[in-house]
Tab-separated table of C-alpha atoms in Angstrom:
chain	number	residue	atom	x	y	z
V	1	MET	CA	41.669	-84.054	-18.558
V	2	LYS	CA	38.308	-85.214	-17.224
V	3	ARG	CA	37.566	-83.881	-13.738
V	4	LEU	CA	34.650	-84.154	-11.314
V	5	ALA	CA	33.576	-81.995	-8.376
V	6	VAL	CA	31.108	-83.601	-5.976
V	7	PHE	CA	29.185	-81.304	-3.628
V	8	PHE	CA	28.155	-82.462	-0.150
V	9	PRO	CA	25.560	-80.188	1.499
V	10	GLY	CA	24.996	-79.559	5.180
V	11	ILE	CA	21.973	-79.813	7.438
V	12	GLY	CA	19.677	-77.263	5.838
V	13	TYR	CA	22.541	-75.855	3.765
V	14	THR	CA	21.774	-77.029	0.234
V	15	CYS	CA	23.847	-76.746	-2.922
V	16	ASP	CA	21.837	-73.625	-3.792
V	17	ARG	CA	23.217	-71.666	-0.831
V	18	PRO	CA	26.127	-69.251	-1.466
V	19	LEU	CA	29.209	-71.304	-0.541
V	20	LEU	CA	28.194	-74.351	-2.563
V	21	HIS	CA	26.436	-72.443	-5.358
V	22	PHE	CA	29.398	-70.230	-6.180
V	23	SER	CA	32.016	-72.931	-5.703
V	24	ARG	CA	30.014	-75.058	-8.158
V	25	LYS	CA	30.090	-72.194	-10.666
V	26	LEU	CA	33.866	-71.895	-10.185
V	27	ALA	CA	34.349	-75.629	-10.656
V	28	GLU	CA	32.346	-75.493	-13.882
V	29	GLU	CA	34.466	-72.546	-15.083
V	30	GLU	CA	37.562	-74.662	-14.434
V	31	GLY	CA	36.169	-77.501	-16.558
V	32	TYR	CA	34.898	-79.831	-13.841
V	33	GLU	CA	31.764	-81.850	-14.270
V	34	THR	CA	29.662	-81.282	-11.162
V	35	LEU	CA	27.420	-83.487	-9.074
V	36	CYS	CA	25.377	-82.101	-6.178
V	37	LEU	CA	24.213	-84.497	-3.504
V	38	LYS	CA	20.980	-83.951	-1.581
V	39	PHE	CA	20.558	-84.875	2.053
V	40	LYS	CA	17.230	-85.165	3.870
V	41	ASN	CA	15.494	-86.468	6.997
V	42	PHE	CA	17.933	-85.238	9.606
V	43	PRO	CA	16.812	-85.201	13.252
V	44	LYS	CA	15.504	-81.816	14.422
V	45	ASN	CA	17.478	-79.620	16.824
V	46	SER	CA	20.730	-81.486	16.224
V	47	ARG	CA	23.164	-78.739	17.180
V	48	GLY	CA	24.518	-79.349	20.642
V	49	SER	CA	23.313	-82.951	20.825
V	50	LYS	CA	26.072	-85.472	20.294
V	51	ASN	CA	23.590	-88.326	19.768
V	52	ARG	CA	21.552	-86.427	17.166
V	53	MET	CA	24.717	-85.302	15.391
V	54	ILE	CA	25.902	-88.919	15.214
V	55	LYS	CA	22.539	-89.815	13.642
V	56	CYS	CA	22.935	-86.928	11.187
V	57	ALA	CA	26.404	-88.115	10.188
V	58	LYS	CA	25.174	-91.691	9.703
V	59	ARG	CA	22.285	-90.490	7.524
V	60	ALA	CA	24.585	-88.292	5.446
V	61	ILE	CA	27.020	-91.179	4.957
V	62	GLU	CA	24.205	-93.592	3.995
V	63	GLN	CA	22.726	-91.098	1.544
V	64	THR	CA	26.175	-90.434	0.079
V	65	GLU	CA	26.710	-94.149	-0.514
V	66	LYS	CA	23.369	-94.437	-2.333
V	67	GLN	CA	23.770	-91.329	-4.449
V	68	LEU	CA	27.335	-92.118	-5.517
V	69	SER	CA	26.834	-95.848	-6.065
V	70	GLY	CA	26.526	-95.472	-9.833
V	71	VAL	CA	29.408	-93.049	-10.362
V	72	ASP	CA	32.415	-94.444	-12.229
V	73	PHE	CA	35.198	-92.494	-10.561
V	74	SER	CA	37.800	-94.301	-12.669
V	75	ALA	CA	36.575	-92.236	-15.636
V	76	TYR	CA	38.054	-89.101	-14.006
V	77	GLU	CA	41.660	-88.075	-13.672
V	78	GLU	CA	40.811	-85.836	-10.744
V	79	VAL	CA	37.993	-85.724	-8.189
V	80	VAL	CA	37.378	-82.919	-5.704
V	81	PHE	CA	34.891	-83.195	-2.865
V	82	ILE	CA	33.471	-79.805	-1.898
V	83	ALA	CA	31.598	-80.109	1.362
V	84	LYS	CA	29.749	-78.072	3.979
V	85	SER	CA	29.354	-78.961	7.670
V	86	ILE	CA	27.964	-82.516	8.104
V	87	GLY	CA	28.818	-83.037	4.437
V	88	THR	CA	32.501	-82.765	5.343
V	89	VAL	CA	32.110	-85.829	7.567
V	90	ALA	CA	30.317	-87.794	4.836
V	91	ALA	CA	32.910	-86.782	2.226
V	92	GLY	CA	35.791	-87.955	4.408
V	93	ARG	CA	34.153	-91.282	5.216
V	94	TYR	CA	33.258	-91.915	1.585
V	95	SER	CA	36.762	-91.057	0.416
V	96	GLU	CA	38.364	-93.357	2.953
V	97	SER	CA	36.598	-96.427	1.595
V	98	HIS	CA	36.095	-95.526	-2.063
V	99	LEU	CA	38.350	-92.737	-3.273
V	100	PRO	CA	41.417	-92.008	-1.123
V	101	ALA	CA	42.962	-89.788	-3.815
V	102	ALA	CA	40.134	-87.231	-3.712
V	103	ARG	CA	40.965	-83.654	-2.814
V	104	PHE	CA	38.791	-81.637	-0.428
V	105	ILE	CA	37.415	-78.147	0.006
V	106	LEU	CA	35.846	-78.021	3.466
V	107	TYR	CA	33.435	-75.263	4.391
V	108	THR	CA	32.829	-75.083	8.153
V	109	PRO	CA	34.058	-78.597	8.963
V	110	LEU	CA	33.040	-80.366	12.144
V	111	GLU	CA	35.616	-81.920	14.467
V	112	GLU	CA	34.576	-85.402	13.282
V	113	THR	CA	35.646	-84.433	9.769
V	114	PHE	CA	39.281	-84.815	10.721
V	115	GLU	CA	38.940	-88.430	11.859
V	116	LYS	CA	38.983	-89.809	8.296
V	117	LEU	CA	40.446	-87.170	6.031
V	118	PRO	CA	43.448	-87.190	3.710
V	119	LYS	CA	45.796	-84.246	3.786
V	120	ASN	CA	45.034	-82.836	0.328
V	121	ALA	CA	42.523	-80.257	1.506
V	122	ILE	CA	41.786	-76.684	2.471
V	123	ALA	CA	39.243	-75.592	5.060
V	124	PHE	CA	37.281	-72.488	6.054
V	125	ILE	CA	35.585	-71.676	9.370
V	126	GLY	CA	34.126	-68.726	11.232
V	127	ASP	CA	35.412	-67.947	14.701
V	128	LYS	CA	31.800	-67.687	15.953
V	129	ASP	CA	30.734	-71.054	14.520
V	130	LEU	CA	28.336	-72.586	17.042
V	131	TRP	CA	28.294	-76.015	15.361
V	132	SER	CA	32.021	-76.659	15.857
V	133	ASP	CA	34.606	-76.358	18.559
V	134	VAL	CA	36.624	-73.840	16.538
V	135	SER	CA	39.803	-74.126	18.611
V	136	ARG	CA	39.726	-77.911	18.259
V	137	VAL	CA	39.141	-77.668	14.490
V	138	LYS	CA	42.159	-75.346	14.306
V	139	ARG	CA	44.345	-77.837	16.201
V	140	LEU	CA	43.170	-80.791	14.126
V	141	SER	CA	43.678	-79.027	10.810
V	142	GLU	CA	47.142	-77.903	11.892
V	143	ARG	CA	48.046	-81.435	12.979
V	144	MET	CA	46.885	-82.784	9.602
V	145	GLU	CA	48.639	-79.949	7.737
V	146	ILE	CA	45.380	-78.708	6.223
V	147	PRO	CA	45.357	-74.950	5.630
V	148	LEU	CA	42.462	-73.475	7.624
V	149	TYR	CA	41.184	-69.986	6.890
V	150	THR	CA	39.382	-68.465	9.863
V	151	TYR	CA	36.974	-65.557	9.445
V	152	GLU	CA	36.389	-63.109	12.279
V	153	ASP	CA	32.857	-62.737	13.658
V	154	CYS	CA	31.490	-65.341	11.209
V	155	ASN	CA	28.927	-67.999	12.015
V	156	HIS	CA	28.465	-71.511	10.616
V	157	SER	CA	27.482	-70.081	7.217
V	158	LEU	CA	30.617	-67.893	7.180
V	159	GLU	CA	28.385	-64.850	7.622
V	160	THR	CA	28.180	-61.879	9.975
V	161	GLU	CA	25.402	-59.365	10.659
V	162	ASP	CA	26.832	-57.088	7.919
V	163	VAL	CA	25.653	-58.013	4.421
V	164	LEU	CA	28.396	-56.118	2.594
V	165	LYS	CA	31.061	-57.712	4.805
V	166	ASN	CA	29.519	-61.103	3.954
V	167	ILE	CA	29.988	-60.387	0.265
V	168	ASP	CA	33.660	-59.557	0.868
V	169	ILE	CA	34.105	-62.748	2.899
V	170	LEU	CA	32.387	-64.836	0.222
V	171	LYS	CA	34.657	-63.286	-2.421
V	172	ASP	CA	37.757	-64.140	-0.378
V	173	VAL	CA	36.575	-67.719	0.181
V	174	MET	CA	35.801	-68.145	-3.527
V	175	GLU	CA	39.194	-66.722	-4.569
V	176	LYS	CA	40.936	-69.287	-2.368
V	177	THR	CA	38.597	-71.999	-3.652
V	178	LYS	CA	39.412	-71.105	-7.257
V	179	VAL	CA	43.161	-71.323	-6.608
V	180	PHE	CA	42.702	-74.770	-5.037
V	181	LEU	CA	40.603	-75.953	-7.988
V	182	LYS	CA	43.278	-74.860	-10.458
V	183	TYR	CA	46.085	-77.033	-9.094
């Protein structure tokens, strides 16, 4: 079976950062071809500014459209979108118009992610995430029947001040990611 995992980065969170790097390695272990998108030219100081975040989402969506324009998704029996932060918004929008059957792994989704997202997903967020309204993300994911794993004292990168705790958290996230990739 031919499978593809497409990786959607965040604002400043590239595919080389831990969540996307290790999930890409897991996808490759499971036999997925992988494709990492690159986003650039986001407005500065976007967190906390609704207008700048809207601009960021539009740029991510536009860049997604360009980068995926040549991909023949019909060549794959399964496609998984693995996304971080603003990338979760772009992945949902792209799926809605191009690939409604895609599955999703959502790292630190924003509230806007849930406006255009199918139900075949899992999500992860830290309870100290300053980029999202965590309680609203919890309600939205529950309403859409998307399992949401919440990590205590974690920020938008699913990290704390304790490096060894971060390694344990990353391991837990990757174990859950691997299970999702297998089915």
